[in-house]
Amino acid sequence: MKKLFLSVALSAGVMLCSEAGAVTSELPQVKKCEEAMKQAMYEVAVQQCEYEAEKGSTEAAEYLGYMYLKGKGVARDWGLARKYLEQAIDGGLVTASRYLAILYWNGLGVERSREKAMDLFNDCMSYEMQNGGDSCKIQLAQTLSFGTNSEQDHRYARDLYAQLFEKKDYQYSLDLAKMYLVLGQNAEAYKYAEFYIWWAKRYGDVEQLRLSMSDATVVKNKAVVNLSDVQVNDAYNWVKNEIYKINEEHMQKKSGENVSKADEKSSNSAGD
């Protein structure tokens, strides 16, 4: 009888442990800092990034600095933003300089210093020139674009956006159009706004279309008032040719991918 009781008890214990294990496996996993940031789950990201930053993660420190700078998931805190950004930079993550530069550019929690801000931006861009990336250039262009800045700043922003366009980062064609409009270069403003509309309809995602299409139309309509029919026609032809070249590149890329898949399939069949 005693053996029977023990056997039943052990069987029940095994079942309970098995069920507990099944329940545990179904519980959602704690998201990592970077994953939570990519999904814009900022409240989750703050907690996880703090944990990872304490463990020495420079990426987590940069994310925290960004969130405290922008007020994402937490109240804005310039002091904490600076603390975490400097922690990331000191740990070797040079790209965090682009956010620290914003604090100095605007005097947020620090003494305002355009010189210090530009030093940080330049260090960041130099690093990316050697290692790849344009995040620092993009942030500087956006910082220079504000209406309260000087014409010289706007010209620099225009040149940076033009560099991004030349690298086929076509999503910045609208920003480039806006800078041309601010600078009174209406023909170029119209041209790049029209380009953005064509490009976004073909290759932009839904979010880009929703947020930016109306802006592009406004820029285009403001610019066209000052243009002749010849200038409008020239812009139209330029846009048409540029979009045609992009279409060709996409078709060639797709064709190359199909050939690679066919070759791989053929190779696998031969192996069988």
PDB file of C-alpha atoms in Angstrom:
ATOM      1  CA  MET A   1       0.000   0.000   0.000  1.00  0.00           C
ATOM      2  CA  LYS A   2       2.828   2.323   0.934  1.00  0.00           C
ATOM      3  CA  LYS A   3       4.617   1.542  -2.345  1.00  0.00           C
ATOM      4  CA  LEU A   4       1.425   2.213  -4.272  1.00  0.00           C
ATOM      5  CA  PHE A   5       1.036   5.618  -2.593  1.00  0.00           C
ATOM      6  CA  LEU A   6       4.609   6.595  -3.416  1.00  0.00           C
ATOM      7  CA  SER A   7       4.160   5.510  -7.029  1.00  0.00           C
ATOM      8  CA  VAL A   8       1.022   7.619  -7.397  1.00  0.00           C
ATOM      9  CA  ALA A   9       2.682  10.615  -5.731  1.00  0.00           C
ATOM     10  CA  LEU A  10       5.737  10.409  -7.976  1.00  0.00           C
ATOM     11  CA  SER A  11       3.567  10.137 -11.085  1.00  0.00           C
ATOM     12  CA  ALA A  12       1.567  13.193 -10.022  1.00  0.00           C
ATOM     13  CA  GLY A  13       4.791  15.084  -9.331  1.00  0.00           C
ATOM     14  CA  VAL A  14       6.139  14.280 -12.768  1.00  0.00           C
ATOM     15  CA  MET A  15       2.875  15.492 -14.346  1.00  0.00           C
ATOM     16  CA  LEU A  16       2.944  18.730 -12.360  1.00  0.00           C
ATOM     17  CA  CYS A  17       6.563  19.402 -13.267  1.00  0.00           C
ATOM     18  CA  SER A  18       5.808  18.671 -16.891  1.00  0.00           C
ATOM     19  CA  GLU A  19       2.835  21.065 -16.899  1.00  0.00           C
ATOM     20  CA  ALA A  20       4.861  23.743 -15.115  1.00  0.00           C
ATOM     21  CA  GLY A  21       7.578  23.389 -17.700  1.00  0.00           C
ATOM     22  CA  ALA A  22       5.044  23.763 -20.502  1.00  0.00           C
ATOM     23  CA  VAL A  23       3.599  26.886 -18.912  1.00  0.00           C
ATOM     24  CA  THR A  24       7.053  28.362 -18.379  1.00  0.00           C
ATOM     25  CA  SER A  25       8.002  27.763 -21.996  1.00  0.00           C
ATOM     26  CA  GLU A  26       4.916  29.689 -23.105  1.00  0.00           C
ATOM     27  CA  LEU A  27       5.742  32.769 -21.056  1.00  0.00           C
ATOM     28  CA  PRO A  28       6.967  35.691 -23.170  1.00  0.00           C
ATOM     29  CA  GLN A  29      10.723  36.129 -23.191  1.00  0.00           C
ATOM     30  CA  VAL A  30      12.188  39.351 -21.823  1.00  0.00           C
ATOM     31  CA  LYS A  31      13.055  41.492 -24.817  1.00  0.00           C
ATOM     32  CA  LYS A  32      16.604  42.661 -25.183  1.00  0.00           C
ATOM     33  CA  CYS A  33      17.343  46.373 -25.206  1.00  0.00           C
ATOM     34  CA  GLU A  34      17.957  46.614 -28.948  1.00  0.00           C
ATOM     35  CA  GLU A  35      14.939  44.490 -29.833  1.00  0.00           C
ATOM     36  CA  ALA A  36      12.631  46.615 -27.669  1.00  0.00           C
ATOM     37  CA  MET A  37      14.029  49.799 -29.246  1.00  0.00           C
ATOM     38  CA  LYS A  38      13.455  48.525 -32.778  1.00  0.00           C
ATOM     39  CA  GLN A  39       9.847  47.783 -31.871  1.00  0.00           C
ATOM     40  CA  ALA A  40       9.440  51.206 -30.198  1.00  0.00           C
ATOM     41  CA  MET A  41       8.591  49.514 -26.881  1.00  0.00           C
ATOM     42  CA  TYR A  42      10.299  52.286 -24.942  1.00  0.00           C
ATOM     43  CA  GLU A  43       8.993  51.512 -21.454  1.00  0.00           C
ATOM     44  CA  VAL A  44      10.362  47.981 -21.789  1.00  0.00           C
ATOM     45  CA  ALA A  45      13.542  49.271 -23.414  1.00  0.00           C
ATOM     46  CA  VAL A  46      14.363  51.643 -20.561  1.00  0.00           C
ATOM     47  CA  GLN A  47      14.441  48.845 -18.004  1.00  0.00           C
ATOM     48  CA  GLN A  48      16.318  46.392 -20.176  1.00  0.00           C
ATOM     49  CA  CYS A  49      18.798  48.991 -21.441  1.00  0.00           C
ATOM     50  CA  GLU A  50      19.568  50.094 -17.891  1.00  0.00           C
ATOM     51  CA  TYR A  51      20.339  46.502 -16.987  1.00  0.00           C
ATOM     52  CA  GLU A  52      22.549  45.989 -20.060  1.00  0.00           C
ATOM     53  CA  ALA A  53      24.294  49.358 -19.637  1.00  0.00           C
ATOM     54  CA  GLU A  54      25.222  48.420 -16.065  1.00  0.00           C
ATOM     55  CA  LYS A  55      26.799  45.278 -17.523  1.00  0.00           C
ATOM     56  CA  GLY A  56      28.954  47.425 -19.810  1.00  0.00           C
ATOM     57  CA  SER A  57      26.972  47.547 -23.056  1.00  0.00           C
ATOM     58  CA  THR A  58      27.849  50.750 -24.929  1.00  0.00           C
ATOM     59  CA  GLU A  59      24.907  50.247 -27.306  1.00  0.00           C
ATOM     60  CA  ALA A  60      22.486  50.104 -24.380  1.00  0.00           C
ATOM     61  CA  ALA A  61      24.029  53.277 -22.935  1.00  0.00           C
ATOM     62  CA  GLU A  62      23.536  55.043 -26.273  1.00  0.00           C
ATOM     63  CA  TYR A  63      19.901  53.942 -26.428  1.00  0.00           C
ATOM     64  CA  LEU A  64      19.341  55.240 -22.897  1.00  0.00           C
ATOM     65  CA  GLY A  65      20.946  58.559 -23.783  1.00  0.00           C
ATOM     66  CA  TYR A  66      18.674  58.825 -26.807  1.00  0.00           C
ATOM     67  CA  MET A  67      15.538  58.022 -24.791  1.00  0.00           C
ATOM     68  CA  TYR A  68      16.343  60.594 -22.102  1.00  0.00           C
ATOM     69  CA  LEU A  69      17.172  63.126 -24.826  1.00  0.00           C
ATOM     70  CA  LYS A  70      13.905  62.585 -26.717  1.00  0.00           C
ATOM     71  CA  GLY A  71      11.629  61.675 -23.819  1.00  0.00           C
ATOM     72  CA  LYS A  72      10.888  58.200 -25.170  1.00  0.00           C
ATOM     73  CA  GLY A  73       9.468  55.990 -22.428  1.00  0.00           C
ATOM     74  CA  VAL A  74      10.806  58.367 -19.760  1.00  0.00           C
ATOM     75  CA  ALA A  75      10.617  62.039 -18.898  1.00  0.00           C
ATOM     76  CA  ARG A  76      13.283  64.104 -20.650  1.00  0.00           C
ATOM     77  CA  ASP A  77      16.371  64.453 -18.531  1.00  0.00           C
ATOM     78  CA  TRP A  78      19.347  66.238 -20.087  1.00  0.00           C
ATOM     79  CA  GLY A  79      21.645  65.223 -17.245  1.00  0.00           C
ATOM     80  CA  LEU A  80      20.935  61.522 -17.637  1.00  0.00           C
ATOM     81  CA  ALA A  81      21.082  61.835 -21.412  1.00  0.00           C
ATOM     82  CA  ARG A  82      24.569  63.301 -21.152  1.00  0.00           C
ATOM     83  CA  LYS A  83      25.654  60.703 -18.576  1.00  0.00           C
ATOM     84  CA  TYR A  84      24.706  57.722 -20.720  1.00  0.00           C
ATOM     85  CA  LEU A  85      25.936  59.218 -23.994  1.00  0.00           C
ATOM     86  CA  GLU A  86      29.337  59.996 -22.485  1.00  0.00           C
ATOM     87  CA  GLN A  87      29.400  56.467 -21.064  1.00  0.00           C
ATOM     88  CA  ALA A  88      28.814  55.074 -24.561  1.00  0.00           C
ATOM     89  CA  ILE A  89      31.479  57.318 -26.109  1.00  0.00           C
ATOM     90  CA  ASP A  90      34.019  56.538 -23.401  1.00  0.00           C
ATOM     91  CA  GLY A  91      33.345  52.863 -24.098  1.00  0.00           C
ATOM     92  CA  GLY A  92      34.296  53.352 -27.745  1.00  0.00           C
ATOM     93  CA  LEU A  93      30.892  53.885 -29.392  1.00  0.00           C
ATOM     94  CA  VAL A  94      31.771  57.010 -31.369  1.00  0.00           C
ATOM     95  CA  THR A  95      28.383  57.281 -33.089  1.00  0.00           C
ATOM     96  CA  ALA A  96      26.792  58.270 -29.764  1.00  0.00           C
ATOM     97  CA  SER A  97      28.528  61.620 -30.333  1.00  0.00           C
ATOM     98  CA  ARG A  98      25.737  62.679 -32.670  1.00  0.00           C
ATOM     99  CA  TYR A  99      23.253  62.797 -29.798  1.00  0.00           C
ATOM    100  CA  LEU A 100      25.650  64.427 -27.352  1.00  0.00           C
ATOM    101  CA  ALA A 101      26.242  67.065 -30.035  1.00  0.00           C
ATOM    102  CA  ILE A 102      22.541  67.964 -29.908  1.00  0.00           C
ATOM    103  CA  LEU A 103      22.849  68.793 -26.214  1.00  0.00           C
ATOM    104  CA  TYR A 104      25.729  71.185 -26.873  1.00  0.00           C
ATOM    105  CA  TRP A 105      24.154  72.655 -30.017  1.00  0.00           C
ATOM    106  CA  ASN A 106      21.001  73.618 -28.103  1.00  0.00           C
ATOM    107  CA  GLY A 107      22.493  74.148 -24.646  1.00  0.00           C
ATOM    108  CA  LEU A 108      20.402  71.386 -23.078  1.00  0.00           C
ATOM    109  CA  GLY A 109      21.772  70.731 -19.598  1.00  0.00           C
ATOM    110  CA  VAL A 110      25.181  72.032 -20.686  1.00  0.00           C
ATOM    111  CA  GLU A 111      26.628  75.372 -21.675  1.00  0.00           C
ATOM    112  CA  ARG A 112      25.658  75.995 -25.267  1.00  0.00           C
ATOM    113  CA  SER A 113      28.625  75.528 -27.599  1.00  0.00           C
ATOM    114  CA  ARG A 114      28.285  75.272 -31.355  1.00  0.00           C
ATOM    115  CA  GLU A 115      32.028  74.638 -31.572  1.00  0.00           C
ATOM    116  CA  LYS A 116      31.833  71.651 -29.208  1.00  0.00           C
ATOM    117  CA  ALA A 117      28.793  70.331 -31.082  1.00  0.00           C
ATOM    118  CA  MET A 118      30.536  70.545 -34.458  1.00  0.00           C
ATOM    119  CA  ASP A 119      33.625  68.830 -33.059  1.00  0.00           C
ATOM    120  CA  LEU A 120      31.421  65.953 -31.929  1.00  0.00           C
ATOM    121  CA  PHE A 121      29.603  65.780 -35.275  1.00  0.00           C
ATOM    122  CA  ASN A 122      32.872  65.863 -37.204  1.00  0.00           C
ATOM    123  CA  ASP A 123      34.447  63.143 -35.057  1.00  0.00           C
ATOM    124  CA  CYS A 124      31.365  61.043 -35.610  1.00  0.00           C
ATOM    125  CA  MET A 125      31.318  61.572 -39.397  1.00  0.00           C
ATOM    126  CA  SER A 126      35.045  60.864 -39.680  1.00  0.00           C
ATOM    127  CA  TYR A 127      34.534  57.599 -37.852  1.00  0.00           C
ATOM    128  CA  GLU A 128      31.708  56.572 -40.184  1.00  0.00           C
ATOM    129  CA  MET A 129      33.731  57.506 -43.255  1.00  0.00           C
ATOM    130  CA  GLN A 130      36.270  54.903 -42.138  1.00  0.00           C
ATOM    131  CA  ASN A 131      33.840  52.302 -40.842  1.00  0.00           C
ATOM    132  CA  GLY A 132      30.671  52.833 -42.853  1.00  0.00           C
ATOM    133  CA  GLY A 133      27.348  54.452 -42.045  1.00  0.00           C
ATOM    134  CA  ASP A 134      25.721  57.857 -42.374  1.00  0.00           C
ATOM    135  CA  SER A 135      23.865  58.273 -39.081  1.00  0.00           C
ATOM    136  CA  CYS A 136      26.077  61.193 -38.015  1.00  0.00           C
ATOM    137  CA  LYS A 137      25.742  62.978 -41.357  1.00  0.00           C
ATOM    138  CA  ILE A 138      21.968  62.564 -41.250  1.00  0.00           C
ATOM    139  CA  GLN A 139      21.735  63.936 -37.713  1.00  0.00           C
ATOM    140  CA  LEU A 140      23.907  66.939 -38.572  1.00  0.00           C
ATOM    141  CA  ALA A 141      21.834  67.677 -41.678  1.00  0.00           C
ATOM    142  CA  GLN A 142      18.638  67.534 -39.624  1.00  0.00           C
ATOM    143  CA  THR A 143      20.144  69.793 -36.952  1.00  0.00           C
ATOM    144  CA  LEU A 144      21.254  72.366 -39.529  1.00  0.00           C
ATOM    145  CA  SER A 145      17.869  72.314 -41.284  1.00  0.00           C
ATOM    146  CA  PHE A 146      15.914  74.170 -38.604  1.00  0.00           C
ATOM    147  CA  GLY A 147      14.486  77.494 -39.739  1.00  0.00           C
ATOM    148  CA  THR A 148      16.193  79.439 -36.953  1.00  0.00           C
ATOM    149  CA  ASN A 149      19.625  78.566 -38.342  1.00  0.00           C
ATOM    150  CA  SER A 150      21.601  80.713 -40.768  1.00  0.00           C
ATOM    151  CA  GLU A 151      21.633  80.554 -44.549  1.00  0.00           C
ATOM    152  CA  GLN A 152      25.125  79.087 -44.319  1.00  0.00           C
ATOM    153  CA  ASP A 153      23.752  76.294 -42.129  1.00  0.00           C
ATOM    154  CA  HIS A 154      20.979  75.641 -44.637  1.00  0.00           C
ATOM    155  CA  ARG A 155      23.492  75.454 -47.475  1.00  0.00           C
ATOM    156  CA  TYR A 156      25.548  72.951 -45.532  1.00  0.00           C
ATOM    157  CA  ALA A 157      22.418  70.902 -44.802  1.00  0.00           C
ATOM    158  CA  ARG A 158      21.544  70.986 -48.512  1.00  0.00           C
ATOM    159  CA  ASP A 159      25.000  69.702 -49.413  1.00  0.00           C
ATOM    160  CA  LEU A 160      24.776  66.878 -46.873  1.00  0.00           C
ATOM    161  CA  TYR A 161      21.377  65.783 -48.168  1.00  0.00           C
ATOM    162  CA  ALA A 162      22.733  65.947 -51.726  1.00  0.00           C
ATOM    163  CA  GLN A 163      25.551  63.591 -50.690  1.00  0.00           C
ATOM    164  CA  LEU A 164      23.000  61.164 -49.264  1.00  0.00           C
ATOM    165  CA  PHE A 165      20.995  61.336 -52.486  1.00  0.00           C
ATOM    166  CA  GLU A 166      24.112  60.596 -54.528  1.00  0.00           C
ATOM    167  CA  LYS A 167      24.615  57.494 -52.375  1.00  0.00           C
ATOM    168  CA  LYS A 168      21.098  56.431 -53.411  1.00  0.00           C
ATOM    169  CA  ASP A 169      19.502  57.192 -50.046  1.00  0.00           C
ATOM    170  CA  TYR A 170      16.489  58.471 -51.940  1.00  0.00           C
ATOM    171  CA  GLN A 171      14.292  58.944 -48.876  1.00  0.00           C
ATOM    172  CA  TYR A 172      16.243  62.154 -48.245  1.00  0.00           C
ATOM    173  CA  SER A 173      15.243  63.675 -51.580  1.00  0.00           C
ATOM    174  CA  LEU A 174      12.320  65.385 -49.834  1.00  0.00           C
ATOM    175  CA  ASP A 175      14.644  66.920 -47.226  1.00  0.00           C
ATOM    176  CA  LEU A 176      16.867  68.072 -50.067  1.00  0.00           C
ATOM    177  CA  ALA A 177      13.861  69.636 -51.821  1.00  0.00           C
ATOM    178  CA  LYS A 178      12.920  71.495 -48.628  1.00  0.00           C
ATOM    179  CA  MET A 179      16.414  72.945 -48.309  1.00  0.00           C
ATOM    180  CA  TYR A 180      16.374  74.112 -51.931  1.00  0.00           C
ATOM    181  CA  LEU A 181      13.014  75.787 -51.285  1.00  0.00           C
ATOM    182  CA  VAL A 182      14.309  77.559 -48.163  1.00  0.00           C
ATOM    183  CA  LEU A 183      17.286  78.795 -50.169  1.00  0.00           C
ATOM    184  CA  GLY A 184      15.049  80.093 -52.953  1.00  0.00           C
ATOM    185  CA  GLN A 185      16.279  77.560 -55.524  1.00  0.00           C
ATOM    186  CA  ASN A 186      12.825  76.749 -56.793  1.00  0.00           C
ATOM    187  CA  ALA A 187      13.723  74.718 -59.874  1.00  0.00           C
ATOM    188  CA  GLU A 188      15.780  72.281 -57.782  1.00  0.00           C
ATOM    189  CA  ALA A 189      13.141  72.227 -55.037  1.00  0.00           C
ATOM    190  CA  TYR A 190      10.445  71.313 -57.555  1.00  0.00           C
ATOM    191  CA  LYS A 191      12.654  68.674 -59.180  1.00  0.00           C
ATOM    192  CA  TYR A 192      13.503  66.794 -55.993  1.00  0.00           C
ATOM    193  CA  ALA A 193       9.986  67.062 -54.568  1.00  0.00           C
ATOM    194  CA  GLU A 194       8.625  65.578 -57.799  1.00  0.00           C
ATOM    195  CA  PHE A 195      11.296  62.879 -57.656  1.00  0.00           C
ATOM    196  CA  TYR A 196      10.299  61.987 -54.099  1.00  0.00           C
ATOM    197  CA  ILE A 197       6.649  61.597 -55.088  1.00  0.00           C
ATOM    198  CA  TRP A 198       7.508  59.272 -57.955  1.00  0.00           C
ATOM    199  CA  TRP A 199      10.035  57.289 -55.916  1.00  0.00           C
ATOM    200  CA  ALA A 200       7.832  56.945 -52.813  1.00  0.00           C
ATOM    201  CA  LYS A 201       4.898  55.644 -54.839  1.00  0.00           C
ATOM    202  CA  ARG A 202       7.073  52.878 -56.272  1.00  0.00           C
ATOM    203  CA  TYR A 203       9.540  52.051 -53.536  1.00  0.00           C
ATOM    204  CA  GLY A 204       8.568  53.895 -50.356  1.00  0.00           C
ATOM    205  CA  ASP A 205       6.770  52.083 -47.563  1.00  0.00           C
ATOM    206  CA  VAL A 206       3.251  52.933 -46.421  1.00  0.00           C
ATOM    207  CA  GLU A 207       4.500  54.979 -43.473  1.00  0.00           C
ATOM    208  CA  GLN A 208       6.662  57.164 -45.723  1.00  0.00           C
ATOM    209  CA  LEU A 209       3.739  57.760 -48.043  1.00  0.00           C
ATOM    210  CA  ARG A 210       1.393  58.673 -45.202  1.00  0.00           C
ATOM    211  CA  LEU A 211       3.756  61.058 -43.447  1.00  0.00           C
ATOM    212  CA  SER A 212       5.621  62.648 -46.337  1.00  0.00           C
ATOM    213  CA  MET A 213       3.554  62.693 -49.501  1.00  0.00           C
ATOM    214  CA  SER A 214       1.564  65.763 -48.458  1.00  0.00           C
ATOM    215  CA  ASP A 215       4.817  67.561 -47.509  1.00  0.00           C
ATOM    216  CA  ALA A 216       6.287  66.801 -50.920  1.00  0.00           C
ATOM    217  CA  THR A 217       3.187  68.155 -52.627  1.00  0.00           C
ATOM    218  CA  VAL A 218       3.366  71.378 -50.598  1.00  0.00           C
ATOM    219  CA  VAL A 219       7.021  71.906 -51.550  1.00  0.00           C
ATOM    220  CA  LYS A 220       6.260  71.190 -55.194  1.00  0.00           C
ATOM    221  CA  ASN A 221       3.307  73.593 -55.291  1.00  0.00           C
ATOM    222  CA  LYS A 222       5.249  76.393 -53.621  1.00  0.00           C
ATOM    223  CA  ALA A 223       8.178  75.995 -55.989  1.00  0.00           C
ATOM    224  CA  VAL A 224       6.218  75.684 -59.243  1.00  0.00           C
ATOM    225  CA  VAL A 225       4.684  79.163 -58.852  1.00  0.00           C
ATOM    226  CA  ASN A 226       8.061  80.687 -59.712  1.00  0.00           C
ATOM    227  CA  LEU A 227       8.927  78.393 -62.612  1.00  0.00           C
ATOM    228  CA  SER A 228       8.445  78.628 -66.358  1.00  0.00           C
ATOM    229  CA  ASP A 229       6.877  75.852 -68.406  1.00  0.00           C
ATOM    230  CA  VAL A 230      10.322  74.997 -69.749  1.00  0.00           C
ATOM    231  CA  GLN A 231      11.725  74.547 -66.238  1.00  0.00           C
ATOM    232  CA  VAL A 232       8.800  72.346 -65.237  1.00  0.00           C
ATOM    233  CA  ASN A 233       9.224  70.242 -68.360  1.00  0.00           C
ATOM    234  CA  ASP A 234      12.973  69.910 -67.764  1.00  0.00           C
ATOM    235  CA  ALA A 235      12.318  68.767 -64.199  1.00  0.00           C
ATOM    236  CA  TYR A 236       9.749  66.237 -65.379  1.00  0.00           C
ATOM    237  CA  ASN A 237      12.183  64.743 -67.889  1.00  0.00           C
ATOM    238  CA  TRP A 238      14.964  64.561 -65.308  1.00  0.00           C
ATOM    239  CA  VAL A 239      12.715  62.772 -62.821  1.00  0.00           C
ATOM    240  CA  LYS A 240      11.473  60.366 -65.476  1.00  0.00           C
ATOM    241  CA  ASN A 241      15.047  59.450 -66.439  1.00  0.00           C
ATOM    242  CA  GLU A 242      16.150  59.002 -62.822  1.00  0.00           C
ATOM    243  CA  ILE A 243      13.204  56.758 -61.991  1.00  0.00           C
ATOM    244  CA  TYR A 244      13.838  54.772 -65.172  1.00  0.00           C
ATOM    245  CA  LYS A 245      17.430  54.136 -64.073  1.00  0.00           C
ATOM    246  CA  ILE A 246      16.272  53.043 -60.628  1.00  0.00           C
ATOM    247  CA  ASN A 247      13.728  50.678 -62.188  1.00  0.00           C
ATOM    248  CA  GLU A 248      16.464  49.186 -64.360  1.00  0.00           C
ATOM    249  CA  GLU A 249      18.710  48.651 -61.344  1.00  0.00           C
ATOM    250  CA  HIS A 250      15.911  46.919 -59.462  1.00  0.00           C
ATOM    251  CA  MET A 251      15.125  44.675 -62.426  1.00  0.00           C
ATOM    252  CA  GLN A 252      18.798  43.724 -62.846  1.00  0.00           C
ATOM    253  CA  LYS A 253      19.120  42.997 -59.140  1.00  0.00           C
ATOM    254  CA  LYS A 254      15.987  40.855 -59.166  1.00  0.00           C
ATOM    255  CA  SER A 255      17.187  39.028 -62.288  1.00  0.00           C
ATOM    256  CA  GLY A 256      20.546  38.329 -60.629  1.00  0.00           C
ATOM    257  CA  GLU A 257      18.806  36.974 -57.529  1.00  0.00           C
ATOM    258  CA  ASN A 258      16.647  34.669 -59.666  1.00  0.00           C
ATOM    259  CA  VAL A 259      19.729  33.361 -61.494  1.00  0.00           C
ATOM    260  CA  SER A 260      21.466  32.677 -58.183  1.00  0.00           C
ATOM    261  CA  LYS A 261      18.434  30.780 -56.889  1.00  0.00           C
ATOM    262  CA  ALA A 262      18.229  28.766 -60.120  1.00  0.00           C
ATOM    263  CA  ASP A 263      21.953  27.914 -59.916  1.00  0.00           C
ATOM    264  CA  GLU A 264      21.596  26.883 -56.284  1.00  0.00           C
ATOM    265  CA  LYS A 265      18.592  24.705 -57.097  1.00  0.00           C
ATOM    266  CA  SER A 266      20.447  23.106 -60.004  1.00  0.00           C
ATOM    267  CA  SER A 267      23.479  22.448 -57.809  1.00  0.00           C
ATOM    268  CA  ASN A 268      21.334  20.833 -55.129  1.00  0.00           C
ATOM    269  CA  SER A 269      19.600  18.643 -57.720  1.00  0.00           C
ATOM    270  CA  ALA A 270      22.959  17.497 -59.125  1.00  0.00           C
ATOM    271  CA  GLY A 271      24.087  16.620 -55.615  1.00  0.00           C
ATOM    272  CA  ASP A 272      21.040  14.444 -55.113  1.00  0.00           C
TER     273      ASP A 272
END
